[in-house]
Amino acid sequence: MDINFEQNLINLRSQAPLVQNITNFVVMNFTANALLAAGASPVMAHAAEEVEDMVAIAGALVVNIGTLSPPWVAGMKLAMKRAAELNKPIVLDPVGAGATPYRNAVLNELLTIASPTIIRGNASEIMALAGTNIRTKGVDSTAVSLDSLEAATALSLKYGSVVSVSGATDLIVSGQKIAYVENGVPLMTRITGMGCSASAIAGAFVAIQSNPFEAAIFAAVMMGVCGEMAFQKTQLPGSFQIAFLDALAEITPQNLQVSSRVK
Amino acid sequence: MDINFEQNLINLRSQAPLVQNITNFVVMNFTANALLAAGASPVMAHAAEEVEDMVAIAGALVVNIGTLSPPWVAGMKLAMKRAAELNKPIVLDPVGAGATPYRNAVLNELLTIASPTIIRGNASEIMALAGTNIRTKGVDSTAVSLDSLEAATALSLKYGSVVSVSGATDLIVSGQKIAYVENGVPLMTRITGMGCSASAIAGAFVAIQSNPFEAAIFAAVMMGVCGEMAFQKTQLPGSFQIAFLDALAEITPQNLQVSSRVK
Amino acid sequence: MDINFEQNLINLRSQAPLVQNITNFVVMNFTANALLAAGASPVMAHAAEEVEDMVAIAGALVVNIGTLSPPWVAGMKLAMKRAAELNKPIVLDPVGAGATPYRNAVLNELLTIASPTIIRGNASEIMALAGTNIRTKGVDSTAVSLDSLEAATALSLKYGSVVSVSGATDLIVSGQKIAYVENGVPLMTRITGMGCSASAIAGAFVAIQSNPFEAAIFAAVMMGVCGEMAFQKTQLPGSFQIAFLDALAEITPQNLQVSSRVK
């Protein structure tokens, strides 16, 4: 696949897009630090009283339902509606889709308000969102990404979204187009917020370029290569989390281009 | 004391129990990472709309009142009620018990809904919960764990709970049975969320074995030994927090057995 | 400027003041760990049901509007009112002032309830708060600290507050008195929560001494010198965050005195 990773990363760092996040309590700090390390400017606001105004000054909106509750859902809906009106890209992370009826109902509501530019989740979540019969286990995937190809394609066609499925091989689907990203290391599943940060990084890239398929691929490659860089420093999860943030800042456009494994 | 630490840790890692946490904002990331590092699978959900469903798929429920407010208390109550109905183990962490009348009132309410399988706190919290006249200082203990033996025993008898008191020596009480765990280092009190993580780890162990007294001892030993391992790498709190997470993943069943100091 | 940094740090560590924080979700863990590392005792409580009681046992109140919503604003108001009644020092961190009308309205409300002892923000926030016409970009500053001298002075005179503006040079203003702190490194702007922690550390110092101008200077110097110490260990943001927490614990009173650069 012919993607100019170098130029995208240079642009991200020079433009430092403001990414508005309505995300979960568990990952907020890590996600904000990941965006800062990569070169973006994060803002986290969720109140119905201000999300529309924050969306208006942001380059992209990231919505993550990891620790949802009604006041937050109200903020998500207003923010998505406003983003759609302003043609701002939206990334939706359906954390724990399938785990509870409430999550499923909220996701259905959100998807009637606006079609996400990118939907990013693990295989269980994507399959649950597409209505596939799948047993989920909380927020961790019980399926491998390639199993979700049919579900991802169906979702992509239904909502006109790019669907990005994280796993040993990341699967990125845009209608009939498919890309496979083979970067990353298994240890990434042992640190909370890696998937959420992948969604946020996708938000950063989709804020600076008009092709969401490329933005999603780019984010998957950036996450995966930085995971590989961190893994060369440490194989333990606490220090890996830190080394991963370091890698997001340390990676050069050339590193990224050379290390990308996309088919 | 004759506890098979090795087998318990092997079981934890092979079974990777889902632990449902309703916990405080300060420690969510650290707690989730601690559970993942130890080998469990964390989920954090608090909304009244979904906690019962999440409890139903989890192996244990951990309730921590560190940053409580009415909507969260509503979620805690529903979750504890459902856990009791389904015979799922409950760990209660009474963070800041005694610091405000609201905390005391909420704890009393929660304890009328279900008897926790394990109550884990510091000495001030356990003494406050038992009605001992104790001045607390926010969320840090003003008493040493051994001072709380009478309070811990009273609580254990009243609720049929195992009571685990963290301190220089951890005290674990189940009715008339008492265990003393002498693992750990003082630096652990200088990192936020260590106690909260001890409660979560207790949740992981009580999810995979039927003896809550052993599960509480096991969690205290696991925390303490990992603290000792981390302290060998660093004596400063930022890097200690990271080294501690690394230790939770790195520790072998043999390490744990050999290093345990339980009386 | 003749400030006894050594004695202040010795006092902080020996008195370990309880600092009550109503702060944002993104930085809670980092802020709590920063306070613990520095030698203070943090508590985080926000519910209207208990904030007044928590303020009553605390040495200072820190209010940070980073992820505000109506229930939290209710807690902030009660806490500030109670702190004023009890003559407890208040630090206000107007995160994202100017970014949305809601933030501006809330800040105005808070400032009618009590005059903060210290207001600490970046230049954009301070200028927005003073009514200067400034375009903000989410929560990151678009202006340099020295540009905000007029705004800081106006705010200081209006509310009788010490105003501390973080930037390449920190500006601390108390009426007509001005101090410039030249400690710190640019990498500090790439870690989320550095400014929020500066406010919390200011809360710790103002809890133990009666001169808020000195307390604000002291906090700025402590943050800056610890940033410099961390930067000697690493130039990457993930590990810098950790090294910074280490530095807060490791710094000696002598280090601080010798490294301070205040004019």
Short mmCIF file of N, CA and C in Angstrom, two decimals, chain B residues 48-177:
data_model
loop_
_atom_site.label_atom_id
_atom_site.label_comp_id
_atom_site.label_asym_id
_atom_site.label_seq_id
_atom_site.Cartn_x
_atom_site.Cartn_y
_atom_site.Cartn_z
N ALA B 48 -25.84 2.94 36.99
CA ALA B 48 -26.95 2.11 37.46
C ALA B 48 -27.56 1.33 36.29
N GLU B 49 -27.48 1.92 35.09
CA GLU B 49 -28.08 1.30 33.91
C GLU B 49 -27.42 -0.02 33.50
N GLU B 50 -26.21 -0.28 33.97
CA GLU B 50 -25.53 -1.48 33.47
C GLU B 50 -24.75 -2.28 34.50
N VAL B 51 -24.64 -1.78 35.72
CA VAL B 51 -23.77 -2.50 36.66
C VAL B 51 -24.26 -3.91 36.95
N GLU B 52 -25.57 -4.11 37.01
CA GLU B 52 -26.06 -5.46 37.29
C GLU B 52 -25.67 -6.43 36.18
N ASP B 53 -25.75 -5.96 34.94
CA ASP B 53 -25.36 -6.82 33.83
C ASP B 53 -23.87 -7.12 33.85
N MET B 54 -23.09 -6.13 34.24
CA MET B 54 -21.65 -6.35 34.28
C MET B 54 -21.28 -7.31 35.41
N VAL B 55 -21.92 -7.15 36.55
CA VAL B 55 -21.67 -8.08 37.66
C VAL B 55 -21.99 -9.52 37.23
N ALA B 56 -23.03 -9.66 36.43
CA ALA B 56 -23.46 -11.01 36.05
C ALA B 56 -22.42 -11.75 35.23
N ILE B 57 -21.57 -11.01 34.49
CA ILE B 57 -20.54 -11.71 33.70
C ILE B 57 -19.18 -11.70 34.41
N ALA B 58 -19.09 -11.04 35.56
CA ALA B 58 -17.80 -10.93 36.26
C ALA B 58 -17.60 -12.05 37.27
N GLY B 59 -16.35 -12.26 37.64
CA GLY B 59 -16.02 -13.24 38.67
C GLY B 59 -16.04 -12.67 40.07
N ALA B 60 -15.93 -11.35 40.17
CA ALA B 60 -15.97 -10.69 41.47
C ALA B 60 -16.29 -9.21 41.26
N LEU B 61 -16.79 -8.60 42.33
CA LEU B 61 -17.11 -7.18 42.32
C LEU B 61 -16.24 -6.47 43.36
N VAL B 62 -15.60 -5.38 42.95
CA VAL B 62 -14.82 -4.56 43.88
C VAL B 62 -15.47 -3.18 43.97
N VAL B 63 -15.84 -2.77 45.17
CA VAL B 63 -16.47 -1.47 45.38
C VAL B 63 -15.55 -0.61 46.24
N ASN B 64 -15.21 0.56 45.74
CA ASN B 64 -14.26 1.46 46.39
C ASN B 64 -14.88 2.85 46.39
N ILE B 65 -15.01 3.45 47.58
CA ILE B 65 -15.76 4.70 47.69
C ILE B 65 -14.91 5.97 47.66
N GLY B 66 -13.70 5.85 47.12
CA GLY B 66 -12.75 6.96 47.18
C GLY B 66 -13.24 8.32 46.71
N THR B 67 -13.98 8.36 45.61
CA THR B 67 -14.50 9.65 45.13
C THR B 67 -16.00 9.54 44.90
N LEU B 68 -16.69 9.17 45.93
CA LEU B 68 -18.12 8.86 45.82
C LEU B 68 -19.00 10.08 45.57
N SER B 69 -20.16 9.81 44.98
CA SER B 69 -21.22 10.79 44.79
C SER B 69 -22.52 10.00 44.58
N PRO B 70 -23.67 10.66 44.73
CA PRO B 70 -24.92 9.90 44.71
C PRO B 70 -25.12 8.98 43.49
N PRO B 71 -24.83 9.41 42.26
CA PRO B 71 -25.06 8.46 41.15
C PRO B 71 -24.17 7.22 41.24
N TRP B 72 -22.98 7.40 41.75
CA TRP B 72 -22.08 6.26 41.91
C TRP B 72 -22.56 5.35 43.04
N VAL B 73 -23.03 5.96 44.10
CA VAL B 73 -23.54 5.14 45.21
C VAL B 73 -24.73 4.30 44.73
N ALA B 74 -25.57 4.89 43.89
CA ALA B 74 -26.69 4.12 43.33
C ALA B 74 -26.18 2.90 42.56
N GLY B 75 -25.13 3.11 41.77
CA GLY B 75 -24.53 1.99 41.04
C GLY B 75 -23.94 0.95 41.98
N MET B 76 -23.26 1.41 43.03
CA MET B 76 -22.67 0.48 44.00
C MET B 76 -23.73 -0.40 44.65
N LYS B 77 -24.85 0.22 45.00
CA LYS B 77 -25.91 -0.53 45.68
C LYS B 77 -26.51 -1.61 44.77
N LEU B 78 -26.81 -1.22 43.56
CA LEU B 78 -27.37 -2.20 42.62
C LEU B 78 -26.37 -3.32 42.35
N ALA B 79 -25.12 -2.95 42.21
CA ALA B 79 -24.11 -3.97 41.92
C ALA B 79 -23.94 -4.93 43.09
N MET B 80 -23.90 -4.39 44.31
CA MET B 80 -23.72 -5.26 45.48
C MET B 80 -24.94 -6.18 45.67
N LYS B 81 -26.11 -5.63 45.45
CA LYS B 81 -27.33 -6.43 45.58
C LYS B 81 -27.30 -7.59 44.58
N ARG B 82 -26.94 -7.26 43.35
CA ARG B 82 -26.93 -8.29 42.30
C ARG B 82 -25.83 -9.32 42.58
N ALA B 83 -24.68 -8.86 43.02
CA ALA B 83 -23.59 -9.79 43.33
C ALA B 83 -24.02 -10.75 44.43
N ALA B 84 -24.68 -10.22 45.45
CA ALA B 84 -25.14 -11.10 46.54
C ALA B 84 -26.14 -12.13 46.02
N GLU B 85 -27.06 -11.69 45.18
CA GLU B 85 -28.05 -12.62 44.62
C GLU B 85 -27.39 -13.74 43.82
N LEU B 86 -26.32 -13.39 43.13
CA LEU B 86 -25.65 -14.36 42.27
C LEU B 86 -24.51 -15.08 42.99
N ASN B 87 -24.38 -14.83 44.29
CA ASN B 87 -23.27 -15.41 45.06
C ASN B 87 -21.90 -15.11 44.48
N LYS B 88 -21.75 -13.91 43.95
CA LYS B 88 -20.43 -13.48 43.48
C LYS B 88 -19.72 -12.79 44.64
N PRO B 89 -18.45 -13.03 44.81
CA PRO B 89 -17.72 -12.37 45.90
C PRO B 89 -17.65 -10.86 45.72
N ILE B 90 -17.70 -10.17 46.85
CA ILE B 90 -17.65 -8.70 46.88
C ILE B 90 -16.47 -8.27 47.75
N VAL B 91 -15.66 -7.34 47.25
CA VAL B 91 -14.62 -6.70 48.05
C VAL B 91 -15.03 -5.25 48.25
N LEU B 92 -15.04 -4.81 49.49
CA LEU B 92 -15.38 -3.40 49.79
C LEU B 92 -14.14 -2.69 50.31
N ASP B 93 -13.82 -1.55 49.69
CA ASP B 93 -12.70 -0.72 50.15
C ASP B 93 -13.28 0.59 50.68
N PRO B 94 -13.33 0.76 52.01
CA PRO B 94 -13.98 1.93 52.60
C PRO B 94 -13.06 3.15 52.64
N VAL B 95 -12.61 3.62 51.48
CA VAL B 95 -11.62 4.70 51.42
C VAL B 95 -12.13 5.94 52.18
N GLY B 96 -11.32 6.42 53.06
CA GLY B 96 -11.66 7.65 53.78
C GLY B 96 -12.79 7.49 54.79
N ALA B 97 -13.09 6.24 55.17
CA ALA B 97 -14.11 6.05 56.22
C ALA B 97 -13.73 6.90 57.42
N GLY B 98 -14.72 7.58 57.95
CA GLY B 98 -14.45 8.43 59.11
C GLY B 98 -14.10 9.86 58.76
N ALA B 99 -13.76 10.11 57.50
CA ALA B 99 -13.33 11.48 57.15
C ALA B 99 -14.52 12.44 57.06
N THR B 100 -15.65 11.96 56.58
CA THR B 100 -16.85 12.81 56.49
C THR B 100 -18.08 12.00 56.87
N PRO B 101 -19.10 12.67 57.40
CA PRO B 101 -20.35 11.96 57.72
C PRO B 101 -20.96 11.27 56.49
N TYR B 102 -20.81 11.89 55.31
CA TYR B 102 -21.38 11.29 54.10
C TYR B 102 -20.76 9.92 53.82
N ARG B 103 -19.45 9.83 53.94
CA ARG B 103 -18.80 8.53 53.72
C ARG B 103 -19.32 7.49 54.71
N ASN B 104 -19.45 7.90 55.94
CA ASN B 104 -19.93 6.95 56.96
C ASN B 104 -21.35 6.50 56.65
N ALA B 105 -22.19 7.45 56.23
CA ALA B 105 -23.58 7.11 55.94
C ALA B 105 -23.66 6.16 54.75
N VAL B 106 -22.87 6.45 53.72
CA VAL B 106 -22.88 5.58 52.53
C VAL B 106 -22.40 4.17 52.89
N LEU B 107 -21.35 4.10 53.67
CA LEU B 107 -20.84 2.78 54.06
C LEU B 107 -21.90 1.99 54.83
N ASN B 108 -22.59 2.68 55.72
CA ASN B 108 -23.66 1.99 56.45
C ASN B 108 -24.74 1.47 55.51
N GLU B 109 -25.11 2.28 54.54
CA GLU B 109 -26.10 1.85 53.55
C GLU B 109 -25.62 0.63 52.76
N LEU B 110 -24.39 0.71 52.30
CA LEU B 110 -23.86 -0.40 51.50
C LEU B 110 -23.83 -1.69 52.31
N LEU B 111 -23.49 -1.56 53.58
CA LEU B 111 -23.36 -2.77 54.41
C LEU B 111 -24.71 -3.37 54.78
N THR B 112 -25.78 -2.61 54.62
CA THR B 112 -27.10 -3.22 54.83
C THR B 112 -27.58 -3.98 53.60
N ILE B 113 -26.98 -3.67 52.46
CA ILE B 113 -27.40 -4.32 51.21
C ILE B 113 -26.78 -5.69 51.04
N ALA B 114 -25.49 -5.78 51.34
CA ALA B 114 -24.80 -7.07 51.21
C ALA B 114 -23.60 -7.08 52.13
N SER B 115 -23.31 -8.24 52.67
CA SER B 115 -22.10 -8.41 53.46
C SER B 115 -20.94 -8.66 52.52
N PRO B 116 -19.91 -7.81 52.57
CA PRO B 116 -18.77 -8.04 51.68
C PRO B 116 -18.07 -9.36 52.03
N THR B 117 -17.55 -9.97 51.04
CA THR B 117 -16.72 -11.16 51.26
C THR B 117 -15.43 -10.75 51.95
N ILE B 118 -14.87 -9.66 51.47
CA ILE B 118 -13.64 -9.09 52.05
C ILE B 118 -13.84 -7.58 52.21
N ILE B 119 -13.45 -7.08 53.38
CA ILE B 119 -13.35 -5.63 53.58
C ILE B 119 -11.86 -5.31 53.72
N ARG B 120 -11.33 -4.43 52.85
CA ARG B 120 -9.90 -4.11 52.94
C ARG B 120 -9.71 -2.61 53.08
N GLY B 121 -8.99 -2.20 54.10
CA GLY B 121 -8.73 -0.78 54.30
C GLY B 121 -7.48 -0.58 55.13
N ASN B 122 -7.17 0.69 55.43
CA ASN B 122 -6.08 0.93 56.37
C ASN B 122 -6.67 0.96 57.78
N ALA B 123 -5.82 1.08 58.77
CA ALA B 123 -6.27 0.95 60.15
C ALA B 123 -7.31 2.02 60.52
N SER B 124 -7.08 3.25 60.10
CA SER B 124 -8.04 4.32 60.40
C SER B 124 -9.42 3.97 59.85
N GLU B 125 -9.43 3.52 58.62
CA GLU B 125 -10.70 3.22 57.95
C GLU B 125 -11.43 2.06 58.63
N ILE B 126 -10.68 1.03 58.97
CA ILE B 126 -11.30 -0.13 59.60
C ILE B 126 -11.84 0.24 60.98
N MET B 127 -11.07 1.05 61.70
CA MET B 127 -11.52 1.48 63.02
C MET B 127 -12.74 2.39 62.92
N ALA B 128 -12.73 3.29 61.95
CA ALA B 128 -13.89 4.16 61.76
C ALA B 128 -15.12 3.33 61.40
N LEU B 129 -14.92 2.36 60.54
CA LEU B 129 -16.04 1.53 60.09
C LEU B 129 -16.63 0.71 61.24
N ALA B 130 -15.76 0.35 62.18
CA ALA B 130 -16.22 -0.44 63.33
C ALA B 130 -16.77 0.45 64.44
N GLY B 131 -16.73 1.76 64.22
CA GLY B 131 -17.28 2.67 65.23
C GLY B 131 -16.30 3.06 66.31
N THR B 132 -15.04 2.68 66.14
CA THR B 132 -14.02 3.13 67.08
C THR B 132 -13.85 4.64 66.95
N ASN B 133 -13.60 5.30 68.04
CA ASN B 133 -13.40 6.74 68.00
C ASN B 133 -11.99 7.03 67.50
N ILE B 134 -11.91 7.47 66.24
CA ILE B 134 -10.59 7.67 65.65
C ILE B 134 -10.62 8.93 64.81
N ARG B 135 -9.60 9.76 64.94
CA ARG B 135 -9.50 10.93 64.06
C ARG B 135 -8.82 10.51 62.78
N THR B 136 -9.47 10.71 61.66
CA THR B 136 -8.83 10.37 60.40
C THR B 136 -8.27 11.63 59.76
N LYS B 137 -7.32 11.42 58.85
CA LYS B 137 -6.75 12.54 58.11
C LYS B 137 -6.96 12.25 56.64
N GLY B 138 -8.11 12.61 56.14
CA GLY B 138 -8.38 12.38 54.73
C GLY B 138 -8.41 10.90 54.44
N VAL B 139 -7.54 10.46 53.52
CA VAL B 139 -7.54 9.05 53.13
C VAL B 139 -6.31 8.31 53.63
N ASP B 140 -5.44 8.98 54.35
CA ASP B 140 -4.26 8.32 54.90
C ASP B 140 -4.51 7.89 56.33
N SER B 141 -3.91 6.79 56.73
CA SER B 141 -4.16 6.25 58.06
C SER B 141 -3.43 7.06 59.13
N THR B 142 -4.08 7.19 60.27
CA THR B 142 -3.43 7.82 61.41
C THR B 142 -3.14 6.78 62.50
N ALA B 143 -3.40 5.53 62.19
CA ALA B 143 -3.15 4.47 63.17
C ALA B 143 -2.34 3.36 62.51
N VAL B 144 -1.74 2.50 63.29
CA VAL B 144 -1.03 1.37 62.71
C VAL B 144 -1.96 0.15 62.71
N SER B 145 -1.67 -0.77 61.81
CA SER B 145 -2.63 -1.84 61.55
C SER B 145 -2.93 -2.68 62.79
N LEU B 146 -1.92 -2.90 63.63
CA LEU B 146 -2.14 -3.80 64.76
C LEU B 146 -3.09 -3.21 65.79
N ASP B 147 -3.17 -1.87 65.81
CA ASP B 147 -4.13 -1.21 66.70
C ASP B 147 -5.58 -1.55 66.35
N SER B 148 -5.78 -2.02 65.13
CA SER B 148 -7.14 -2.20 64.65
C SER B 148 -7.64 -3.62 64.83
N LEU B 149 -6.90 -4.45 65.55
CA LEU B 149 -7.28 -5.87 65.67
C LEU B 149 -8.68 -6.04 66.24
N GLU B 150 -8.97 -5.28 67.30
CA GLU B 150 -10.28 -5.40 67.92
C GLU B 150 -11.38 -4.97 66.94
N ALA B 151 -11.14 -3.84 66.27
CA ALA B 151 -12.12 -3.33 65.30
C ALA B 151 -12.30 -4.32 64.15
N ALA B 152 -11.19 -4.85 63.66
CA ALA B 152 -11.26 -5.79 62.54
C ALA B 152 -12.03 -7.05 62.93
N THR B 153 -11.79 -7.52 64.13
CA THR B 153 -12.48 -8.72 64.59
C THR B 153 -13.97 -8.46 64.74
N ALA B 154 -14.30 -7.30 65.31
CA ALA B 154 -15.70 -6.95 65.47
C ALA B 154 -16.41 -6.87 64.12
N LEU B 155 -15.76 -6.23 63.16
CA LEU B 155 -16.34 -6.12 61.81
C LEU B 155 -16.51 -7.48 61.17
N SER B 156 -15.49 -8.30 61.33
CA SER B 156 -15.52 -9.64 60.72
C SER B 156 -16.69 -10.45 61.27
N LEU B 157 -16.86 -10.37 62.58
CA LEU B 157 -17.95 -11.13 63.22
C LEU B 157 -19.31 -10.55 62.83
N LYS B 158 -19.39 -9.24 62.77
CA LYS B 158 -20.68 -8.61 62.47
C LYS B 158 -21.18 -8.92 61.07
N TYR B 159 -20.25 -8.87 60.09
CA TYR B 159 -20.68 -9.03 58.69
C TYR B 159 -20.31 -10.39 58.09
N GLY B 160 -19.62 -11.19 58.87
CA GLY B 160 -19.17 -12.46 58.29
C GLY B 160 -18.15 -12.26 57.18
N SER B 161 -17.44 -11.15 57.24
CA SER B 161 -16.46 -10.81 56.20
C SER B 161 -15.06 -11.14 56.67
N VAL B 162 -14.19 -11.38 55.72
CA VAL B 162 -12.77 -11.33 56.03
C VAL B 162 -12.38 -9.86 56.03
N VAL B 163 -11.64 -9.44 57.06
CA VAL B 163 -11.22 -8.04 57.13
C VAL B 163 -9.70 -7.99 56.98
N SER B 164 -9.26 -7.23 55.99
CA SER B 164 -7.84 -7.12 55.69
C SER B 164 -7.38 -5.69 55.93
N VAL B 165 -6.43 -5.53 56.85
CA VAL B 165 -5.96 -4.20 57.23
C VAL B 165 -4.53 -4.02 56.74
N SER B 166 -4.34 -3.07 55.85
CA SER B 166 -3.00 -2.83 55.31
C SER B 166 -2.18 -1.96 56.25
N GLY B 167 -0.91 -2.23 56.32
CA GLY B 167 -0.01 -1.45 57.16
C GLY B 167 1.38 -2.05 57.11
N ALA B 168 2.25 -1.60 57.99
CA ALA B 168 3.62 -2.14 58.02
C ALA B 168 3.54 -3.66 58.15
N THR B 169 2.68 -4.13 59.03
CA THR B 169 2.25 -5.53 59.03
C THR B 169 0.79 -5.54 58.61
N ASP B 170 0.48 -6.31 57.61
CA ASP B 170 -0.93 -6.45 57.23
C ASP B 170 -1.58 -7.46 58.18
N LEU B 171 -2.81 -7.13 58.51
CA LEU B 171 -3.55 -7.95 59.45
C LEU B 171 -4.76 -8.49 58.69
N ILE B 172 -4.93 -9.81 58.66
CA ILE B 172 -6.10 -10.37 57.98
C ILE B 172 -6.88 -11.19 59.00
N VAL B 173 -8.14 -10.84 59.17
CA VAL B 173 -8.95 -11.41 60.24
C VAL B 173 -10.21 -12.05 59.65
N SER B 174 -10.46 -13.28 60.08
CA SER B 174 -11.70 -13.95 59.69
C SER B 174 -12.28 -14.56 60.96
N GLY B 175 -13.21 -13.87 61.57
CA GLY B 175 -13.73 -14.33 62.86
C GLY B 175 -12.59 -14.38 63.87
N GLN B 176 -12.31 -15.56 64.42
CA GLN B 176 -11.23 -15.66 65.39
C GLN B 176 -9.88 -15.99 64.76
N LYS B 177 -9.88 -16.26 63.46
CA LYS B 177 -8.61 -16.54 62.77
C LYS B 177 -7.89 -15.23 62.42
#
